[in-house]
Coordinates of C-alpha atoms in Angstrom, one line a residue:
M15 CA 13.3 -2.4 -6.0
K16 CA 15.8 -3.9 -8.4
E17 CA 18.4 -1.3 -7.4
Y18 CA 17.9 -2.3 -3.8
E19 CA 18.1 -6.1 -4.5
N20 CA 21.3 -5.8 -6.7
F21 CA 23.2 -3.7 -4.1
W22 CA 22.4 -6.1 -1.2
D23 CA 23.1 -9.2 -3.4
K24 CA 26.6 -7.9 -4.1
N25 CA 27.2 -7.0 -0.4
A26 CA 25.6 -9.9 1.4
K27 CA 28.9 -11.6 2.3
R28 CA 30.3 -8.3 3.7
Y29 CA 27.2 -7.3 5.6
D30 CA 28.0 -8.9 9.0
R31 CA 31.5 -7.4 9.0
F32 CA 30.0 -3.9 8.4
M33 CA 27.5 -4.4 11.2
R34 CA 30.1 -5.4 13.7
K35 CA 31.1 -1.7 14.0
D36 CA 27.7 -1.1 15.6
R37 CA 27.7 -4.2 17.9
A38 CA 27.0 -2.2 21.1
A39 CA 24.0 -0.4 19.6
Y40 CA 22.6 -3.7 18.3
E41 CA 23.1 -5.5 21.7
K42 CA 20.9 -2.7 23.2
L43 CA 18.5 -3.2 20.3
Y44 CA 18.1 -6.9 21.1
E45 CA 17.4 -6.1 24.7
L46 CA 14.6 -3.7 23.7
I47 CA 13.1 -6.2 21.3
R48 CA 13.2 -9.5 23.3
P49 CA 10.4 -8.7 25.8
V50 CA 8.1 -7.4 22.9
V51 CA 8.5 -10.7 20.9
K52 CA 8.2 -13.0 23.9
A53 CA 6.1 -16.1 22.9
K54 CA 4.9 -14.1 19.8
T55 CA 4.7 -14.9 16.1
V56 CA 7.0 -12.5 14.3
L57 CA 7.6 -11.4 10.8
E58 CA 11.0 -9.7 10.0
L59 CA 11.2 -7.7 6.7
A60 CA 14.5 -6.7 5.1
A61 CA 16.2 -9.0 7.6
G62 CA 19.6 -9.1 5.8
T63 CA 21.7 -11.9 7.2
G64 CA 19.3 -12.6 10.0
L65 CA 21.3 -11.0 12.8
I66 CA 18.3 -9.6 14.7
A67 CA 16.2 -12.8 14.3
K68 CA 19.1 -15.1 15.5
N69 CA 19.6 -12.9 18.6
I70 CA 15.9 -12.7 19.6
V71 CA 14.7 -16.2 18.5
R72 CA 14.8 -17.7 22.0
A73 CA 12.2 -15.3 23.2
A74 CA 9.8 -15.6 20.2
S75 CA 7.6 -18.6 19.3
H76 CA 8.3 -18.4 15.6
I77 CA 10.0 -15.9 13.2
E78 CA 9.5 -15.5 9.5
V79 CA 12.8 -14.1 8.3
T80 CA 12.5 -12.4 4.9
D81 CA 14.5 -10.2 2.6
A82 CA 14.2 -9.1 -1.1
S83 CA 17.8 -10.3 -1.7
E84 CA 18.3 -14.0 -2.4
E85 CA 22.0 -13.7 -1.4
M86 CA 21.1 -12.1 1.9
I87 CA 18.7 -15.0 2.7
A88 CA 21.3 -17.5 1.6
E89 CA 23.7 -16.0 4.1
A90 CA 21.0 -15.9 6.8
K91 CA 20.4 -19.6 6.4
R92 CA 24.0 -20.4 7.1
N93 CA 24.8 -21.5 10.7
N94 CA 21.1 -21.4 11.7
R95 CA 20.5 -23.7 14.7
S96 CA 16.9 -22.9 15.5
A97 CA 13.8 -24.7 14.2
K98 CA 11.8 -21.5 15.0
L99 CA 13.3 -19.5 12.2
H100 CA 11.9 -19.8 8.6
F101 CA 13.7 -18.1 5.8
S102 CA 12.2 -16.8 2.5
V103 CA 12.8 -14.2 -0.2
R104 CA 9.9 -11.7 0.0
D105 CA 9.0 -8.2 -1.4
M106 CA 7.9 -6.0 1.5
F107 CA 5.5 -4.2 -0.8
C108 CA 3.6 -7.3 -1.7
L109 CA 3.6 -10.0 1.0
P110 CA 1.9 -13.4 0.6
Y111 CA 0.5 -13.5 4.1
A112 CA -3.1 -13.2 5.1
D113 CA -4.5 -10.1 6.9
K114 CA -3.7 -9.9 10.6
S115 CA -1.2 -12.9 10.5
F116 CA 1.5 -11.7 12.9
D117 CA 1.8 -10.4 16.5
V118 CA 4.9 -8.4 15.7
V119 CA 6.5 -7.1 12.5
I120 CA 10.1 -6.0 12.6
V121 CA 11.6 -3.8 9.8
S122 CA 15.1 -2.7 10.7
N123 CA 17.2 -0.2 8.8
A124 CA 15.1 -0.5 5.7
L125 CA 12.5 2.2 5.5
H126 CA 15.1 4.8 4.6
V127 CA 16.6 2.7 1.8
V128 CA 13.4 1.9 -0.1
P129 CA 11.4 4.2 -2.4
Q130 CA 7.9 5.0 -1.1
P131 CA 8.3 3.6 2.5
E132 CA 4.7 4.6 3.2
K133 CA 3.6 1.8 0.9
A134 CA 5.7 -0.7 3.0
L135 CA 4.0 0.6 6.1
A136 CA 0.6 0.1 4.6
E137 CA 1.5 -3.6 3.8
I138 CA 2.8 -4.0 7.3
R139 CA -0.4 -2.7 8.8
R140 CA -2.4 -5.2 6.7
V141 CA -0.5 -8.3 8.0
L142 CA -0.2 -7.1 11.6
K143 CA -2.9 -8.1 14.1
D144 CA -4.9 -5.2 15.5
D145 CA -3.2 -5.5 18.9
G146 CA 0.2 -6.2 17.2
V147 CA 3.4 -4.2 17.4
L148 CA 5.6 -2.7 14.7
I149 CA 9.3 -2.5 15.6
A150 CA 11.0 -0.2 13.1
P151 CA 14.6 0.9 14.2
T152 CA 16.2 3.0 11.5
F153 CA 19.4 4.9 11.0
T154 CA 18.5 8.6 11.0
H155 CA 21.2 10.0 8.8
A156 CA 20.2 13.6 8.9
G157 CA 21.3 13.7 12.6
N158 CA 24.8 12.7 11.6
S159 CA 28.0 14.1 13.2
F160 CA 30.6 15.4 10.7
S161 CA 32.3 12.0 10.7
G162 CA 28.9 10.3 10.1
K163 CA 28.3 12.6 7.1
V164 CA 31.7 11.6 5.7
R165 CA 30.8 7.9 6.0
A166 CA 27.4 8.6 4.4
F167 CA 29.1 10.3 1.5
F168 CA 31.4 7.3 0.8
M169 CA 28.4 4.9 1.2
K170 CA 26.6 6.9 -1.5
L171 CA 29.6 6.7 -3.8
A172 CA 29.6 2.9 -3.2
G173 CA 26.0 2.8 -4.4
F174 CA 24.2 2.6 -1.1
P175 CA 20.5 3.2 -1.9
L176 CA 19.6 5.9 0.5
H177 CA 16.1 7.3 -0.4
S178 CA 15.1 9.1 2.8
R179 CA 17.3 11.2 5.1
W180 CA 15.5 11.9 8.4
T181 CA 16.5 13.2 11.8
S182 CA 15.1 11.1 14.7
E183 CA 12.2 13.5 15.2
E184 CA 11.4 13.6 11.5
Y185 CA 11.4 9.8 11.4
L186 CA 9.0 9.5 14.3
C187 CA 6.8 12.2 12.7
F188 CA 6.8 10.2 9.5
L189 CA 5.6 7.1 11.3
R190 CA 2.8 9.1 13.0
Q191 CA 1.7 10.7 9.8
N192 CA 1.3 7.2 8.3
G193 CA -1.1 6.1 11.0
W194 CA 1.1 4.7 13.7
S195 CA 1.1 5.5 17.4
V196 CA 4.8 5.5 18.6
R197 CA 4.6 4.0 22.1
K198 CA 8.3 3.9 22.8
S199 CA 11.4 5.3 21.1
A200 CA 15.1 5.7 21.8
V201 CA 18.2 6.9 20.0
L202 CA 21.1 4.4 20.1
K203 CA 24.6 5.5 19.4
G204 CA 26.3 3.8 16.4
S205 CA 28.1 4.7 13.2
F206 CA 24.9 6.7 12.6
P207 CA 22.2 7.6 15.1
L208 CA 19.9 4.5 15.3
T209 CA 16.3 5.5 16.2
Y210 CA 14.4 2.7 17.8
A211 CA 10.6 3.0 17.3
E212 CA 8.0 0.7 18.8
C213 CA 4.6 1.4 17.3
V214 CA 1.0 0.2 17.5
K215 CA -2.1 0.8 15.5
P216 CA -4.1 3.6 17.1
A217 CA -7.3 2.4 18.8
V218 CA -10.5 3.0 16.8
K219 CA -12.6 5.4 18.9
G220 CA -16.1 4.3 19.5
R221 CA -19.0 6.5 18.4
G222 CA -20.2 8.8 21.1

């Protein structure tokens, strides 16, 4: 995790500039998320500079905005105008929240950059209510065009911590293999394909 934190600490001030290239994809992403978080208590993991939280906060009742990088959270706090946002530095593998604390958990563009993403999913399952929703949009780099592969190569040279390289289908399969039911998905066009995944815990079948 230290590798992850150091990279994002160094790049916190440039992050918003980088994400502007994918503004259209993210506008669509906000549209997909807002109805899901309406009047809900939300936890966002690996929130970066808080772009998603700030764009959906009017719909939600409260959002815990967290990231492992202190510099990212410092950037996220800047220009915050909503009392419904609470910011903190958190490790997604070891969260301080009680079981079944949140209606919705958002983890965007993070599962592919951390080692052992299945452990992060297990911790998310713990803090999410039984009828809660996991929203996990992720860049699926293995589906890159040639220009996308070139960008990915230079990101790797810059130290970008890419641990998993999935196509969209492989990513959705990974979520299912880790105990999630994908109720909605979409591929949004950006610098890299962005696979939106909206998941729930599978219902426990009663004994026959």
